[in-house]
Short mmCIF file of C-alpha atoms in Angstrom, two decimals:
data_model
loop_
_atom_site.label_atom_id
_atom_site.label_comp_id
_atom_site.label_asym_id
_atom_site.label_seq_id
_atom_site.Cartn_x
_atom_site.Cartn_y
_atom_site.Cartn_z
CA MET S 1 -6.24 14.41 22.50
CA SER S 2 -2.65 15.16 21.15
CA LYS S 3 -1.87 11.52 20.71
CA ILE S 4 -4.89 11.18 18.50
CA HIS S 5 -3.88 14.00 16.35
CA ILE S 6 -0.36 12.88 16.12
CA SER S 7 -1.63 9.27 14.99
CA ILE S 8 -3.88 10.91 12.37
CA LEU S 9 -0.87 12.84 10.93
CA ALA S 10 1.41 10.09 10.99
CA VAL S 11 -1.38 8.00 9.07
CA VAL S 12 -1.61 10.95 6.57
CA LEU S 13 1.94 10.90 5.81
CA VAL S 14 2.63 7.08 5.32
CA VAL S 15 -0.72 5.72 4.23
CA ASP S 16 -0.53 4.20 0.89
CA ALA S 17 -2.11 6.01 -1.86
CA VAL S 18 -3.93 3.52 -3.53
CA ASN S 19 -5.43 1.00 -0.93
CA THR S 20 -8.81 1.99 -1.96
CA LEU S 21 -10.21 4.86 -4.18
CA HIS S 22 -13.76 3.93 -3.93
CA LEU S 23 -14.63 4.94 -0.36
CA LYS S 24 -17.65 3.57 1.61
CA GLY S 25 -18.26 4.01 5.18
CA LYS S 26 -19.89 5.69 8.06
CA TRP S 27 -18.52 8.36 10.52
CA ASN S 28 -19.79 10.37 13.57
CA PRO S 29 -18.82 14.04 14.38
CA SER S 30 -17.77 12.98 17.94
CA ASN S 31 -14.70 11.32 16.42
CA ARG S 32 -13.42 14.86 15.64
CA TYR S 33 -11.33 13.79 12.49
CA LEU S 34 -11.31 11.27 9.82
CA PHE S 35 -8.59 11.03 7.05
CA LEU S 36 -10.24 9.36 4.17
CA THR S 37 -7.30 8.72 1.71
CA LYS S 38 -4.59 10.45 -0.46
CA PHE S 39 -4.75 10.29 -4.31
CA GLY S 40 -2.20 11.31 -6.86
CA PHE S 41 -4.05 13.35 -9.69
CA GLN S 42 -1.95 13.42 -13.01
CA ARG S 43 -0.84 16.51 -14.65
CA THR S 44 -3.60 18.05 -16.82
CA GLN S 45 -2.93 18.22 -20.56
CA ILE S 46 -4.37 21.53 -22.19
CA ASP S 47 -5.43 19.64 -25.24
CA GLU S 48 -7.07 16.93 -23.24
CA LEU S 49 -8.74 18.75 -20.23
CA GLU S 50 -11.73 16.31 -19.53
CA ALA S 51 -9.54 13.16 -20.03
CA THR S 52 -6.76 14.12 -17.74
CA ARG S 53 -8.55 16.24 -15.02
CA GLY S 54 -8.92 14.57 -11.59
CA TYR S 55 -12.60 14.19 -10.29
CA ILE S 56 -13.78 13.37 -6.54
CA TYR S 57 -17.63 12.79 -6.63
CA GLY S 58 -20.19 10.89 -4.53
CA THR S 59 -22.66 11.18 -1.74
CA MET S 60 -22.70 12.07 1.78
CA MET S 61 -25.94 11.78 3.68
CA LEU S 62 -27.34 11.22 7.14
CA GLU S 63 -28.14 7.62 8.04
CA ASN S 64 -31.76 7.22 9.41
CA VAL S 65 -33.09 10.59 8.44
CA THR S 66 -35.93 11.72 10.54
CA THR S 67 -38.35 14.78 10.09
CA SER S 68 -36.21 16.69 12.75
CA THR S 69 -32.87 15.94 11.10
CA GLN S 70 -33.65 16.16 7.39
CA ASN S 71 -32.77 19.78 7.17
CA LEU S 72 -29.14 19.44 8.94
CA THR S 73 -26.63 20.20 6.37
CA ASP S 74 -23.70 21.60 8.40
CA ILE S 75 -22.64 18.98 10.90
CA ALA S 76 -19.22 18.68 9.49
CA THR S 77 -16.84 19.75 6.73
CA LEU S 78 -15.48 17.64 3.77
CA VAL S 79 -11.86 19.16 3.17
CA LEU S 80 -9.72 18.54 0.17
CA VAL S 81 -6.10 19.98 0.39
CA ASP S 82 -2.90 19.50 -1.42
CA SER S 83 0.41 18.63 -0.23
CA GLU S 84 1.10 22.53 0.48
CA PHE S 85 -1.93 22.67 2.89
CA ILE S 86 -1.89 19.12 4.59
CA VAL S 87 1.01 20.13 7.19
CA ASP S 88 -0.75 23.20 8.22
CA LEU S 89 -4.07 21.74 8.48
CA TYR S 90 -2.95 18.91 10.72
CA GLY S 91 -0.10 20.36 12.14
CA ASN S 92 -2.30 22.78 14.06
CA ALA S 93 -4.39 19.86 15.05
CA THR S 94 -1.64 18.33 16.96
CA GLU S 95 -0.42 21.45 18.69
CA PRO S 96 -1.94 22.23 22.10
CA ILE S 97 -4.12 25.13 22.20
CA TRP S 98 -4.19 27.70 25.18
CA ILE S 99 -7.09 29.87 25.49
CA HIS S 100 -6.66 33.22 27.66
CA ASN S 101 -9.38 35.04 29.48
CA ILE S 102 -11.59 32.05 30.17
CA THR S 103 -12.12 32.76 33.60
CA GLY S 104 -16.00 32.61 34.39
CA MET S 105 -16.55 29.60 32.09
CA THR S 106 -17.51 26.25 32.78
CA TYR S 107 -15.52 23.30 32.12
CA GLN S 108 -17.64 22.22 29.15
CA GLU S 109 -17.58 25.92 27.76
CA SER S 110 -13.78 25.94 28.01
CA LEU S 111 -13.43 22.64 26.16
CA TRP S 112 -15.77 23.93 23.58
CA PHE S 113 -13.73 27.06 23.05
CA ILE S 114 -10.42 25.17 22.86
CA GLU S 115 -11.74 22.83 20.09
CA THR S 116 -13.24 26.00 18.33
CA GLU S 117 -9.78 27.70 18.52
CA ARG S 118 -8.35 24.59 16.96
CA CYS S 119 -10.84 24.58 14.15
CA ASN S 120 -10.07 28.30 13.34
CA LYS S 121 -6.37 27.47 13.39
CA MET S 122 -6.67 24.36 11.07
CA PHE S 123 -8.54 26.41 8.47
CA GLY S 124 -6.76 29.72 8.94
CA LYS S 125 -4.64 29.50 5.69
CA ILE S 126 -7.57 27.74 3.84
CA ASN S 127 -10.05 30.40 4.53
CA SER S 128 -8.32 32.97 2.24
CA LEU S 129 -8.12 30.67 -0.68
CA ALA S 130 -11.36 28.49 -0.41
CA TRP S 131 -14.49 29.65 -2.06
CA HIS S 132 -17.60 30.01 -0.13
CA LYS S 133 -20.76 31.85 -1.25
CA THR S 134 -21.25 33.78 1.77
CA CYS S 135 -17.81 34.05 3.66
CA SER S 136 -15.55 33.99 0.77
CA PRO S 137 -17.07 34.93 -2.43
CA THR S 138 -13.85 35.93 -4.07
CA GLY S 139 -12.00 32.45 -3.13
CA GLU S 140 -10.27 30.94 -6.13
CA MET S 141 -9.99 27.31 -5.00
CA ASP S 142 -12.92 24.71 -4.39
CA LEU S 143 -11.73 23.04 -1.42
CA ILE S 144 -14.63 22.59 1.21
CA ARG S 145 -18.22 20.98 1.46
CA SER S 146 -20.53 21.34 4.34
CA VAL S 147 -21.99 17.86 5.00
CA PRO S 148 -24.21 16.01 5.06
CA CYS S 149 -25.89 17.09 1.92
CA PRO S 150 -29.60 17.00 1.65
CA ALA S 151 -31.15 13.76 1.07
CA SER S 152 -32.86 14.86 -2.39
CA GLY S 153 -30.34 17.54 -3.40
CA PHE S 154 -26.71 18.87 -3.90
CA CYS S 155 -24.38 20.19 -1.22
CA ALA S 156 -24.90 23.75 -0.37
CA GLU S 157 -21.59 24.63 -2.29
CA GLU S 158 -22.84 23.22 -5.41
CA ASP S 159 -24.00 26.34 -7.12
CA ASP S 160 -23.68 24.73 -10.83
CA PRO S 161 -25.84 21.54 -10.85
CA GLU S 162 -24.46 21.04 -14.58
CA SER S 163 -20.85 20.61 -13.33
CA VAL S 164 -21.79 17.65 -10.67
CA VAL S 165 -21.47 14.22 -12.03
CA PRO S 166 -24.73 12.38 -12.32
CA ASN S 167 -26.05 10.36 -9.54
CA SER S 168 -23.81 12.53 -7.13
CA GLN S 169 -24.35 15.25 -4.43
CA PHE S 170 -20.90 16.87 -4.87
CA THR S 171 -18.14 17.15 -7.12
CA PHE S 172 -14.37 18.19 -6.81
CA VAL S 173 -12.61 18.84 -10.10
CA VAL S 174 -8.75 19.17 -9.85
CA GLN S 175 -6.52 20.59 -12.38
CA ASP S 176 -2.87 21.14 -12.20
CA LEU S 177 -1.06 22.08 -15.31
CA ARG S 178 2.40 21.96 -14.09
CA GLN S 179 2.76 18.66 -12.26
CA PRO S 180 1.13 15.77 -10.95
CA ARG S 181 0.23 16.26 -7.11
CA TYR S 182 -1.17 14.53 -4.11
CA TRP S 183 -4.38 15.60 -2.85
CA TYR S 184 -5.74 14.57 0.68
CA LEU S 185 -9.12 14.01 1.70
CA SER S 186 -10.73 14.30 5.19
CA LEU S 187 -13.74 14.82 7.23
CA VAL S 188 -13.58 17.43 10.03
CA ALA S 189 -16.02 17.98 12.85
CA CYS S 190 -16.02 21.79 12.27
CA LYS S 191 -18.69 24.14 10.55
CA ARG S 192 -18.75 27.56 9.72
CA ASN S 193 -20.98 30.06 11.47
CA LEU S 194 -22.48 32.06 8.55
CA THR S 195 -23.14 35.03 10.94
CA THR S 196 -19.56 35.59 11.99
CA CYS S 197 -17.87 33.50 9.30
CA LYS S 198 -15.85 31.72 11.95
CA TRP S 199 -15.29 27.91 12.36
CA GLU S 200 -16.94 26.11 15.44
CA THR S 201 -16.44 22.76 16.64
CA THR S 202 -19.50 20.07 16.28
CA ALA S 203 -17.49 17.34 18.34
CA ILE S 204 -18.55 18.72 21.72
CA PRO S 205 -21.56 20.88 22.84
CA ARG S 206 -21.01 24.48 24.07
CA HIS S 207 -23.08 24.05 27.11
CA MET S 208 -23.43 21.09 29.36
CA ASN S 209 -26.72 19.14 29.01
CA THR S 210 -28.22 17.80 32.13
CA SER S 211 -28.74 14.48 30.41
CA SER S 212 -25.58 14.22 28.47
CA SER S 213 -22.25 15.77 28.18
CA LEU S 214 -22.03 14.75 24.42
CA SER S 215 -22.78 16.84 21.35
CA PRO S 216 -26.34 16.80 19.94
CA TYR S 217 -24.60 15.68 16.75
CA SER S 218 -23.16 12.73 18.42
CA THR S 219 -26.01 10.76 17.89
CA LEU S 220 -26.07 11.47 14.04
CA THR S 221 -24.16 9.32 11.73
CA ILE S 222 -23.06 10.35 8.11
CA THR S 223 -22.50 7.72 5.39
CA TYR S 224 -20.18 8.33 2.56
CA ASP S 225 -19.61 6.76 -0.99
CA ILE S 226 -16.80 8.78 -2.66
CA TRP S 227 -15.10 8.09 -5.98
CA LEU S 228 -11.66 9.47 -6.68
CA VAL S 229 -10.68 9.12 -10.43
CA ASN S 230 -8.12 10.59 -13.01
CA GLY S 231 -10.05 11.55 -16.01
CA GLU S 232 -13.81 12.42 -16.81
CA PRO S 233 -15.96 9.41 -15.20
CA LYS S 234 -17.93 9.02 -18.43
CA LEU S 235 -14.58 8.23 -20.22
CA GLN S 236 -13.54 5.47 -17.92
CA SER S 237 -13.75 2.77 -20.60
CA PHE S 238 -11.23 4.69 -22.95
CA ASN S 239 -8.43 4.45 -20.16
CA GLN S 240 -9.59 1.51 -17.93
CA PHE S 241 -6.13 0.78 -16.24
CA GLU S 242 -5.51 4.25 -15.28
CA HIS S 243 -8.81 5.78 -14.33
CA HIS S 244 -9.11 4.53 -10.79
CA PHE S 245 -5.17 4.66 -10.21
CA SER S 246 -3.27 7.22 -8.72
CA PHE S 247 -0.83 8.68 -11.10
CA GLU S 248 2.20 6.89 -9.50
CA THR S 249 0.63 3.60 -9.97
CA HIS S 250 -0.38 3.95 -13.66
CA GLY S 251 0.47 0.88 -15.67
CA ILE S 252 0.76 -1.33 -12.34
CA ALA S 253 -1.95 -3.71 -13.64
CA GLN S 254 -0.30 -4.24 -17.03
CA MET S 255 2.89 -4.71 -15.30
CA PHE S 256 1.82 -7.45 -13.06
CA PHE S 257 -0.04 -9.21 -16.11
CA LEU S 258 3.22 -9.05 -18.04
CA PHE S 259 5.19 -10.44 -15.07
CA LEU S 260 2.65 -13.27 -14.64
CA SER S 261 3.07 -14.35 -18.44
CA LEU S 262 6.71 -14.40 -17.98
CA TYR S 263 6.57 -16.37 -14.90
CA ILE S 264 4.19 -19.01 -16.86
CA ILE S 265 6.91 -19.11 -19.55
CA LEU S 266 9.77 -19.53 -17.01
CA ASN S 267 7.76 -22.32 -15.24
CA ILE S 268 7.03 -24.30 -18.36
CA THR S 269 10.59 -24.09 -19.52
CA ALA S 270 12.17 -25.03 -16.08
CA HIS S 271 9.78 -27.97 -15.85
CA VAL S 272 10.90 -29.23 -19.34
CA LYS S 273 14.71 -28.78 -18.64
CA LEU S 274 14.59 -30.20 -15.16
CA ALA S 275 12.02 -33.07 -15.69
CA ASN S 276 14.72 -35.67 -15.50
CA HIS S 277 16.94 -34.07 -12.66
CA PHE S 278 15.59 -34.77 -9.01
CA SER S 279 17.99 -32.97 -6.52
CA LEU S 280 17.75 -30.73 -3.67
CA HIS S 281 18.55 -27.30 -5.54
CA VAL S 282 16.13 -28.46 -8.45
CA CYS S 283 13.14 -28.81 -5.91
CA LEU S 284 13.72 -25.71 -4.12
CA TYR S 285 14.15 -23.82 -7.28
CA LEU S 286 10.85 -24.94 -8.57
CA VAL S 287 9.09 -24.40 -5.33
CA HIS S 288 10.33 -20.80 -5.59
CA LEU S 289 8.95 -20.35 -9.16
CA TRP S 290 5.61 -21.83 -7.86
CA LEU S 291 5.37 -19.56 -4.92
CA ALA S 292 6.50 -16.29 -7.01
CA SER S 293 3.95 -17.27 -9.82
CA MET S 294 1.17 -17.52 -7.28
CA GLY S 295 1.93 -14.35 -5.59
CA THR S 296 2.10 -12.43 -9.01
CA MET S 297 -1.14 -14.05 -10.14
CA LEU S 298 -3.03 -13.11 -6.84
CA ALA S 299 -1.59 -9.44 -7.20
CA ALA S 300 -2.60 -9.31 -10.81
CA VAL S 301 -6.23 -10.44 -10.05
CA HIS S 302 -6.44 -7.74 -7.26
CA TRP S 303 -5.28 -4.87 -9.67
CA GLY S 304 -7.36 -6.06 -12.38
CA VAL S 305 -10.49 -6.02 -10.38
CA PHE S 306 -9.37 -2.75 -8.79
CA SER S 307 -9.22 -1.20 -12.43
CA PHE S 308 -13.06 -1.89 -12.66
CA ASP S 309 -14.44 -1.19 -9.16
CA GLY S 310 -11.70 1.06 -7.46
CA ARG S 311 -11.59 -1.18 -4.52
CA GLY S 312 -9.85 -4.53 -5.62
CA LEU S 313 -9.53 -7.66 -3.47
CA GLY S 314 -7.54 -6.17 -0.66
CA LEU S 315 -7.27 -9.28 1.48
CA LEU S 316 -6.11 -11.45 -1.87
CA SER S 317 -3.41 -8.68 -2.42
CA GLU S 318 -2.17 -9.16 1.01
CA LEU S 319 -2.00 -12.75 0.58
CA GLY S 320 -0.13 -12.33 -2.66
CA THR S 321 2.36 -10.13 -0.70
CA VAL S 322 2.89 -12.93 2.02
CA VAL S 323 3.28 -15.72 -0.78
CA THR S 324 5.89 -13.33 -2.87
CA GLN S 325 7.95 -13.12 0.55
CA TRP S 326 7.74 -16.89 0.97
CA ALA S 327 9.10 -17.25 -2.59
CA ASP S 328 12.14 -14.91 -1.65
CA SER S 329 12.91 -16.86 1.57
CA VAL S 330 13.10 -20.04 -0.58
CA PHE S 331 15.31 -18.42 -3.33
CA LEU S 332 17.52 -17.25 -0.43
CA ALA S 333 17.77 -20.61 1.04
CA VAL S 334 18.76 -21.91 -2.45
CA LEU S 335 21.77 -19.15 -2.54
CA MET S 336 22.78 -19.93 0.90
CA CYS S 337 22.88 -23.79 0.04
CA THR S 338 24.64 -23.39 -3.18
CA CYS S 339 27.04 -20.51 -2.61
CA GLN S 340 27.84 -20.23 1.13
CA MET S 341 27.53 -23.88 2.06
CA GLY S 342 29.19 -24.98 -1.13
CA PHE S 343 27.45 -28.46 -1.86
CA SER S 344 26.12 -29.48 -5.13
CA PRO S 345 23.30 -32.09 -5.20
CA GLN S 346 23.95 -32.75 -9.07
CA PHE S 347 26.67 -35.55 -8.27
CA LEU S 348 27.05 -38.36 -5.51
CA SER S 349 29.79 -37.33 -3.30
CA THR S 350 32.92 -39.41 -4.18
CA SER S 351 36.20 -39.72 -2.17
CA TYR S 352 39.48 -39.49 -3.82
CA GLN S 353 42.73 -40.87 -2.29
CA SER S 354 46.19 -41.14 -3.20
CA CYS S 355 47.26 -44.72 -3.85
CA GLY S 356 50.33 -44.07 -1.72
CA ILE S 357 49.39 -41.64 0.89
CA SER S 358 45.68 -42.72 1.22
CA LYS S 359 44.84 -39.00 2.11
CA PRO S 360 41.27 -37.59 1.32
CA LEU S 361 41.35 -34.55 -1.09
CA ARG S 362 39.76 -31.14 -0.51
CA PRO S 363 35.91 -31.08 -1.23
CA LEU S 364 36.36 -28.69 -4.05
CA THR S 365 39.16 -30.92 -5.64
CA SER S 366 36.85 -33.99 -5.22
CA LYS S 367 34.05 -32.14 -6.88
CA ILE S 368 36.11 -31.32 -9.93
CA PHE S 369 37.71 -34.86 -10.17
CA SER S 370 34.13 -36.53 -10.17
CA THR S 371 33.35 -34.79 -13.44
CA LEU S 372 36.36 -36.07 -15.15
CA PRO S 373 36.80 -39.32 -16.81
CA THR S 374 38.40 -42.10 -15.10
CA GLU S 375 42.37 -42.43 -15.53
CA LEU S 376 42.35 -38.84 -16.94
CA LEU S 377 42.30 -36.85 -13.64
CA ARG S 378 45.53 -34.97 -13.94
CA LEU S 379 44.32 -31.30 -13.69
CA GLY S 380 46.67 -28.80 -15.64
CA THR S 381 47.00 -25.32 -15.70
CA PHE S 382 44.14 -23.04 -16.50
CA SER S 383 44.17 -20.99 -19.48
CA HIS S 384 42.04 -18.04 -20.35
CA LYS S 385 39.10 -20.73 -21.10
CA LEU S 386 37.65 -21.29 -17.67
CA TYR S 387 37.25 -25.04 -17.94
CA SER S 388 40.25 -26.10 -20.15
CA TYR S 389 42.54 -28.66 -18.72
CA TYR S 390 45.21 -31.13 -19.69
CA PRO S 391 44.04 -34.83 -19.73
CA ILE S 392 47.48 -36.19 -18.57
CA ARG S 393 47.45 -39.67 -16.97
CA GLU S 394 47.91 -39.64 -13.25
CA LYS S 395 49.21 -42.92 -11.97
CA ASN S 396 49.03 -41.85 -8.00
CA ILE S 397 45.50 -41.05 -7.87
CA CYS S 398 42.84 -43.71 -7.74
CA THR S 399 39.03 -43.31 -6.87
CA ARG S 400 36.54 -45.02 -4.91
CA SER S 401 32.98 -44.45 -3.92
CA SER S 402 32.35 -42.88 -0.62
CA VAL S 403 31.65 -45.33 2.06
CA ASN S 404 28.54 -43.59 3.30
CA GLN S 405 26.83 -41.77 0.39
CA GLU S 406 23.57 -41.43 1.85
CA LYS S 407 25.10 -39.64 4.97
CA SER S 408 27.08 -37.22 2.88
CA THR S 409 24.24 -36.26 0.79
CA SER S 410 21.38 -36.14 3.38
CA PHE S 411 21.03 -32.40 3.58
CA TRP S 412 17.26 -32.28 3.25
CA PRO S 413 16.78 -31.90 7.36
CA TYR S 414 19.08 -29.13 7.19
CA VAL S 415 17.66 -27.35 4.27
CA ILE S 416 13.89 -27.93 5.68
CA LEU S 417 14.95 -26.32 8.97
CA LEU S 418 16.59 -23.45 6.99
CA VAL S 419 13.90 -22.77 4.81
CA THR S 420 11.13 -22.93 7.75
CA LEU S 421 13.29 -20.47 9.74
CA LEU S 422 13.27 -17.88 6.73
CA LEU S 423 9.66 -18.48 6.09
CA GLY S 424 8.89 -17.99 9.85
CA VAL S 425 10.84 -14.93 10.10
CA LYS S 426 9.45 -13.50 7.06
CA THR S 427 5.95 -14.07 7.98
CA LEU S 428 6.34 -12.64 11.78
CA LEU S 429 7.96 -9.40 10.41
CA TYR S 430 5.05 -9.06 7.91
CA ILE S 431 2.35 -9.46 10.49
CA TRP S 432 4.35 -7.38 13.03
CA ALA S 433 4.38 -4.30 10.33
CA MET S 434 0.59 -5.10 9.56
CA VAL S 435 -0.24 -4.94 13.21
CA GLY S 436 1.89 -1.67 13.53
CA VAL S 437 0.33 0.07 10.85
CA THR S 438 -3.27 -0.79 11.92
CA GLY S 439 -2.50 -0.11 15.67
#
């Protein structure tokens, strides 16, 4: 039990805030807890309240409603808390619960009391702040909804139908005049007893049933369709590229579109300038540009779709991330080949020997000599200008082409092996990270 809670808390703390802001799915109370998402709402501007408030709205209904289940509206609780309460809420969920004076109870009853005590600890701090029509009428914050909502109406806590977004059953309105803030949305298998105003678990039954040890709610499934947005939903068209985005990602779609435009210009310029140059470094550099452009394009498409539907194309975004990692690997190979290995494919390797000694010069000296005119290979003292030299005739140095130029310039197998190694390592690390998060 504690491992499940610890895993949930870990996901809460590291989950990406913008994976999806249009939530669709199903949940069963026997699963106890479901963390839905976190979202960063922007700071509310006094002069633009509707345009800068945060809104969470949608529907929470039972799947396959029957006559006997159509009136069930307190199977679980939809909870919205900010960063001040998230540790308290899930911290109590991870701690072991010890109940005293449980003698005389059956094993099933003791399990029920333990989970019920856990529910009361989780909501202990929220109870004093969250508004509830019966149990906390003086509460100042709107944080909870009893779910599922009636199939043809609003949730029980919605006392003002005018404040509910059209075609929705509930609406949370977030307003913070001081700063942007993260808010966390989750489903908890706890309900409030309206007689005692205490919380009780719905994950397991209180008394053992002869036919099943599962809660009577375990056969019921809640379907949810939830939107989280910055700004009044009816004003979406006025701020398309910020409406569905968490506050820390405002402008990310425009940024990727700008990067894509710059990559297109860079690709065109590079191909025009390097059209007549076929060498190892040129090929690797162009491959890097193509991969980087493709990764940026895939990310731009994802964020463009995300700005309209709040979901985007997740698989396309992941593919774009992998392609971008490949582009970085190819560029790293270019740097290693150019700087660390020290060879240049621009000129064929040429050997220089002293006419009297017949001793090959150092590779760096040979590379410098290959760029100088014949018979003018005397290298003078460098001045403050990096490439200035004195062209003095040197009688003791003569040149000849390398005996085996093909062998001296055949770096392709090595570079292919290097690029393959880098791509493989990057891909394996990315897959490992993805498996670690989902696992």
